[in-house]
XYZ file of N, CA and C in Angstrom:
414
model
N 33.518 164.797 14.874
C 32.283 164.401 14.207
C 31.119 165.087 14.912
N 29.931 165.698 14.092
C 28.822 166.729 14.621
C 28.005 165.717 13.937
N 27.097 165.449 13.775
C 25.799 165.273 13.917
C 24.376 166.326 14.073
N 23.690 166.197 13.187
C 22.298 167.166 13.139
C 21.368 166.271 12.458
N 20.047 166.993 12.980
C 18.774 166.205 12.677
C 18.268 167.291 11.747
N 17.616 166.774 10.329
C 16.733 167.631 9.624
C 15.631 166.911 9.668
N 14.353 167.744 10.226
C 12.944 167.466 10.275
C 12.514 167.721 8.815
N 13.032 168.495 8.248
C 11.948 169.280 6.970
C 13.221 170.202 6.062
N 12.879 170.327 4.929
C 13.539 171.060 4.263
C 13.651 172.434 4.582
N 13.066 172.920 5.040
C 12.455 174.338 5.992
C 13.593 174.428 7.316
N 14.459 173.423 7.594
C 14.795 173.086 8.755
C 16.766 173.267 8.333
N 16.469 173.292 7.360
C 18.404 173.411 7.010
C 18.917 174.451 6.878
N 18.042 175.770 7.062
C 18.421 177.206 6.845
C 18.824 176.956 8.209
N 18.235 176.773 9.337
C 18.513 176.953 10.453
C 20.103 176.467 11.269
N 20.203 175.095 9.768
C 21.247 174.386 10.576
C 22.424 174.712 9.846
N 22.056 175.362 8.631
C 23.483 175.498 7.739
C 24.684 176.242 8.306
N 24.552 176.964 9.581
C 25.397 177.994 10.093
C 26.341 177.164 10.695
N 25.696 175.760 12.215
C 26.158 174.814 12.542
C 26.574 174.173 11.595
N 26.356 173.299 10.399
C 26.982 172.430 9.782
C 28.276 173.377 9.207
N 28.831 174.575 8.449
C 29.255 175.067 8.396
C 30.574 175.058 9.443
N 30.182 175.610 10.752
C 31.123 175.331 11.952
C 31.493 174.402 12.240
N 30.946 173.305 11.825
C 31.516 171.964 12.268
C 32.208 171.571 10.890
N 32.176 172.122 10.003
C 32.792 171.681 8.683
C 34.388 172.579 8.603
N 34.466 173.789 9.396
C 35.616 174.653 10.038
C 36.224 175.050 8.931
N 37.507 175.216 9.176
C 38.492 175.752 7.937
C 38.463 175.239 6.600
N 38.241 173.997 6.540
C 38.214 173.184 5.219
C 37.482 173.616 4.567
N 37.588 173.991 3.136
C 36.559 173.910 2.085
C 36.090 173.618 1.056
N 36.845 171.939 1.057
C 36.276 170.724 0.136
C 35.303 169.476 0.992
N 34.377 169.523 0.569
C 33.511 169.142 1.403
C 32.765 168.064 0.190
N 33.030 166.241 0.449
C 32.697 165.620 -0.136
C 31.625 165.205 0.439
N 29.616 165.221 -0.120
C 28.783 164.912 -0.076
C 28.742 163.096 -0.092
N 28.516 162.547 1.129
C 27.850 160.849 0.588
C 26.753 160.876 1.154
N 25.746 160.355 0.229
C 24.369 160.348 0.184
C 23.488 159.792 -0.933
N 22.334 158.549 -0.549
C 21.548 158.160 -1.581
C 21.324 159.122 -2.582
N 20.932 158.810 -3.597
C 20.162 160.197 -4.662
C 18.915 160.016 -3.648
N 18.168 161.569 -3.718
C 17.148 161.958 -3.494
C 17.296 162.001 -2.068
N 18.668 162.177 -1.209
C 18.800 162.173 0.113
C 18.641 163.717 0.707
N 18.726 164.893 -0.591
C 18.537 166.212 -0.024
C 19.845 166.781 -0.719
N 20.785 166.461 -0.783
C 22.352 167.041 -1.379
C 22.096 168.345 -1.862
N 21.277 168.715 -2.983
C 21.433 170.001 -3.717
C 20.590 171.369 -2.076
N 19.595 170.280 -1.698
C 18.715 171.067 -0.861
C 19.958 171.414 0.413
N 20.509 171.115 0.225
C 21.837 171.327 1.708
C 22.212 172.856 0.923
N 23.074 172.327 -0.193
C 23.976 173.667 -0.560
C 22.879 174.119 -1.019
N 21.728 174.632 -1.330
C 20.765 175.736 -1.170
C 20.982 176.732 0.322
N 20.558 175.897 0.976
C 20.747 176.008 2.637
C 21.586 177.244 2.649
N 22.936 176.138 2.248
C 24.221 177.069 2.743
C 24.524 178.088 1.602
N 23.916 178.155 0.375
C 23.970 179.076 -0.305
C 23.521 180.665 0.421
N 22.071 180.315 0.965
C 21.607 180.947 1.347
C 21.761 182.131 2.543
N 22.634 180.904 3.627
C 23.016 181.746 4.699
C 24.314 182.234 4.218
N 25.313 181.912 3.439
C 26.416 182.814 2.789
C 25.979 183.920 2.204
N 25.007 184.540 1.478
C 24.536 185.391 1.334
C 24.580 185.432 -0.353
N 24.893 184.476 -0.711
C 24.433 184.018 -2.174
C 22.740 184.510 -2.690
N 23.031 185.395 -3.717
C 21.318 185.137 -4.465
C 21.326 184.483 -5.790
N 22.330 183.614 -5.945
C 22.428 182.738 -7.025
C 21.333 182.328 -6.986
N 20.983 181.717 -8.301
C 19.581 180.377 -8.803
C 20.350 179.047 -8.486
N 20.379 178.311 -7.191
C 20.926 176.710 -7.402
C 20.604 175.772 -7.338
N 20.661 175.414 -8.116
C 19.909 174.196 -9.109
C 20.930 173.001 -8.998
N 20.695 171.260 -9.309
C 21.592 170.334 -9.171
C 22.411 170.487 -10.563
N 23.382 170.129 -10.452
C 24.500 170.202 -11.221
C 25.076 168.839 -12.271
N 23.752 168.115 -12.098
C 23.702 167.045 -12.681
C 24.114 166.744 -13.974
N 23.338 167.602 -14.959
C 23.767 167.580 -16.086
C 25.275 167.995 -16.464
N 25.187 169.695 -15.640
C 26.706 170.989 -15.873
C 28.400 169.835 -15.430
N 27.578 169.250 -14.476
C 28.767 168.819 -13.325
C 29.299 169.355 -12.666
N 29.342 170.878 -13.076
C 29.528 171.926 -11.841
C 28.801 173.744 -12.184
N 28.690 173.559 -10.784
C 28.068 174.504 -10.771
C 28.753 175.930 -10.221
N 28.947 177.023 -10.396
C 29.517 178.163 -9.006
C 28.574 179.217 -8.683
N 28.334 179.065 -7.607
C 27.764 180.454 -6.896
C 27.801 181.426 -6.469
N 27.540 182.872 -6.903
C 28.236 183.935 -6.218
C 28.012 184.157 -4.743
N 29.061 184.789 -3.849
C 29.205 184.790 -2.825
C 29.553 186.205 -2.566
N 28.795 187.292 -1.731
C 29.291 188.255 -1.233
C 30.935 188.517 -1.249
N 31.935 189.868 -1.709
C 33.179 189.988 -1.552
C 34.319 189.071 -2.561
N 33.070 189.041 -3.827
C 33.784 188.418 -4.529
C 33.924 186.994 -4.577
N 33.797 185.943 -3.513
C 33.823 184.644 -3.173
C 32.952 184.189 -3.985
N 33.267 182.448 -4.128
C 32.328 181.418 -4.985
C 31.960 180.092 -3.922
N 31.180 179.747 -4.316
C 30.826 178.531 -3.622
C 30.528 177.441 -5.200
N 31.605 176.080 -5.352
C 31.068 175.562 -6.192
C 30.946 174.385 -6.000
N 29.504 173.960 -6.579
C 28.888 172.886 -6.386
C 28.931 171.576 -7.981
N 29.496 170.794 -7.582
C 30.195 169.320 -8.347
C 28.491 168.200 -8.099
N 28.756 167.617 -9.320
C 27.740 166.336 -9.380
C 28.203 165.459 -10.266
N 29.493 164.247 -9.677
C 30.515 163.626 -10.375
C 29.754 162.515 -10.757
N 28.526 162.406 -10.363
C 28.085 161.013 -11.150
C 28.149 160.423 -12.480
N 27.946 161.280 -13.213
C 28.042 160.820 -15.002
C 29.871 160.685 -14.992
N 30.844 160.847 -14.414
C 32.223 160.789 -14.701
C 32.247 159.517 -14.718
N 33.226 159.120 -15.601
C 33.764 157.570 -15.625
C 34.939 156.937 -15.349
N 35.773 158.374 -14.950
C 37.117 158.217 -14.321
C 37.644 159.474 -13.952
N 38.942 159.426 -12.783
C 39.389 160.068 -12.207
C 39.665 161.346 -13.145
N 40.381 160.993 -14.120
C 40.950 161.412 -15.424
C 40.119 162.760 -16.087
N 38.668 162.053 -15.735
C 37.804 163.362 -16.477
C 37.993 164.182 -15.745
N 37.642 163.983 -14.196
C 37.755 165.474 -13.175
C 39.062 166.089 -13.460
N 39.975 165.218 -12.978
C 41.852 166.082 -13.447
C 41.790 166.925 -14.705
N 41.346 166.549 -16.043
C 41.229 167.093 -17.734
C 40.475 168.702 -17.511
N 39.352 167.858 -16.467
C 38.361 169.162 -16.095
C 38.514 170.579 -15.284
N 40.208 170.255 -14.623
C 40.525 171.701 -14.260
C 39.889 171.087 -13.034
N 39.567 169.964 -11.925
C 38.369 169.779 -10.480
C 39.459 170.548 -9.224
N 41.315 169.836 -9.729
C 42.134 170.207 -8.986
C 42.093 171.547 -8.460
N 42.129 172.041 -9.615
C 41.898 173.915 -9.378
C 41.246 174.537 -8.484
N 39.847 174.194 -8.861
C 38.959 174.305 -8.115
C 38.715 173.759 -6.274
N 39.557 172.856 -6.217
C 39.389 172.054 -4.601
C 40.600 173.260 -4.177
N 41.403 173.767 -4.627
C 42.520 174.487 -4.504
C 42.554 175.835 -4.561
N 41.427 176.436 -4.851
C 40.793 177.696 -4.761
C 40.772 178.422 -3.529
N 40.521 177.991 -2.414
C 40.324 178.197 -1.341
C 38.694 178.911 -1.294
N 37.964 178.775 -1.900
C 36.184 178.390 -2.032
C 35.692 177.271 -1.689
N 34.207 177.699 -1.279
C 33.658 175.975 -0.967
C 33.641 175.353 -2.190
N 33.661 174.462 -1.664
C 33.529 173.425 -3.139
C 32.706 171.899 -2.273
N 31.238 172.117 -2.968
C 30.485 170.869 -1.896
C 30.885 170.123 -3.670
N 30.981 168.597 -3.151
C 30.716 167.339 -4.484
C 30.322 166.275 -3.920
N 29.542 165.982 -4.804
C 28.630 165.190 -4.441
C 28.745 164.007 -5.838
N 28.758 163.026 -5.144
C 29.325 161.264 -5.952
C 31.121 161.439 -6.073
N 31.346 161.549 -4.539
C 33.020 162.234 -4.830
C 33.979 160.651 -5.106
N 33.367 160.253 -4.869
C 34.160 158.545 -4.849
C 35.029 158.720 -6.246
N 34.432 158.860 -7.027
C 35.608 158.579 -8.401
C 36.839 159.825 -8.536
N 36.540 161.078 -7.425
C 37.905 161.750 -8.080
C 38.794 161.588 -5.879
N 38.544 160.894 -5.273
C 38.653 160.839 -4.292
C 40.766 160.802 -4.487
N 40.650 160.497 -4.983
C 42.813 160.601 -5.221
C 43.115 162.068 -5.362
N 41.941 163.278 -5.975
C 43.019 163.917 -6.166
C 41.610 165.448 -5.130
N 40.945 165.125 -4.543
C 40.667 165.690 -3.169
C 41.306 166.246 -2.450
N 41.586 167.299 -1.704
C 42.650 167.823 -1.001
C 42.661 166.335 0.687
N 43.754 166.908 1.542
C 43.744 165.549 2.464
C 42.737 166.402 3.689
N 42.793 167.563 3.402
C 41.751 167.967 4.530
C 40.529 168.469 4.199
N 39.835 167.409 3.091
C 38.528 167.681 3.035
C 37.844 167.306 3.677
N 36.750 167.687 4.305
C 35.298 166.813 5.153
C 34.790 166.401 4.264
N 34.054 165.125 5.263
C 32.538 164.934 4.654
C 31.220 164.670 5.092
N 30.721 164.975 4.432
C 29.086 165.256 4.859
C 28.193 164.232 4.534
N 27.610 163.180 5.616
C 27.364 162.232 5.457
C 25.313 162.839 6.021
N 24.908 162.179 4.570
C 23.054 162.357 5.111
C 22.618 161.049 4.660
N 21.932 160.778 5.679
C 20.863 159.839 5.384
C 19.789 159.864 6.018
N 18.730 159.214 5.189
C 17.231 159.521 5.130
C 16.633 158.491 5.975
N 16.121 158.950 7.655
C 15.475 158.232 8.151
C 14.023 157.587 8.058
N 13.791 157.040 8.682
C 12.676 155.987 8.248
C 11.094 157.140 8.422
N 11.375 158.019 9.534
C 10.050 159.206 9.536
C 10.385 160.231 8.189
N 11.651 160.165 7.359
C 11.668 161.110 6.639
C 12.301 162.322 6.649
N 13.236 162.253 7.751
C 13.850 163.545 8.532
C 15.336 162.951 8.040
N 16.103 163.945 8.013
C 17.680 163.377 7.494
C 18.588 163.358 8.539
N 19.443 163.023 8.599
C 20.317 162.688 9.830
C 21.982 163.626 8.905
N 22.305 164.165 9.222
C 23.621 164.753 8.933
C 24.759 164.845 9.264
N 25.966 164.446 9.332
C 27.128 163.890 9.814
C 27.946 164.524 9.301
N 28.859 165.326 10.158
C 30.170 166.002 9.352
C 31.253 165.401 10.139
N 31.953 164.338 8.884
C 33.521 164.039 9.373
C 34.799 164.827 9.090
């Protein structure tokens, strides 16, 4: 478990390299976090230092999103909230995708959490009381 402090949104370019390293080989990476805790502003972050010039935007509506990645690679970004069961992600091809061997950040992972690989992390933020986020990779 790593731990990082975000002062400012300005402040996650810096850390995305560390959170990254502490997130290691794995690359299903389940987001828990209030809405409005920063989630999309993370994988910006790490869009960024991967060397992505994608447009990324929350995935709210799409439910998923993919980003190009230097060498051919994707980075794709999930927003399972509107799902109403496991069932939709499985129908949806999500398996595939956690199985890609690409990042894959998701965020509201609770409802497809059965079919997650067993060595996914997760990335735990929450929003301290000055406004700065606290970041946790299990």
């Amino acid at each position: 478990m790593q731990t990082f402090i975000a002062k400012s949104a300005e402040e996650l370019d810096s850390l995305a390299p560390a959170i990254l390293d502490a997130i290691g080989p794995n690359r299903v990476v389940a987001m828990d976090a209030p809405m409005g805790a920063g989630k999309t502003t993370l994988v910006k972050a790490i869009c960024r230092f991967l060397g992505s010039t994608s447009v990324v935007n929350s995935p709210t509506f799409a439910i998923i999103n993919d980003y190009d990645l230097p060498e051919g690679k994707a980075l794709y970004h999930f927003d399972l909230y509107r799902l109403k069961d496991v069932n939709e992600a499985f129908n949806m091809g999500f398996d595939e995708y956690f199985y890609s061997g690409n990042y894959c950040f998701v965020e509201w992972p609770a409802i497809a959490e059965s079919i997650l690989p067993e060595n996914s992390s997760t990335l735990r933020i929450s929003v301290n009381d000055d406004g700065s986020r606290t970041i946790t990779v299990l």
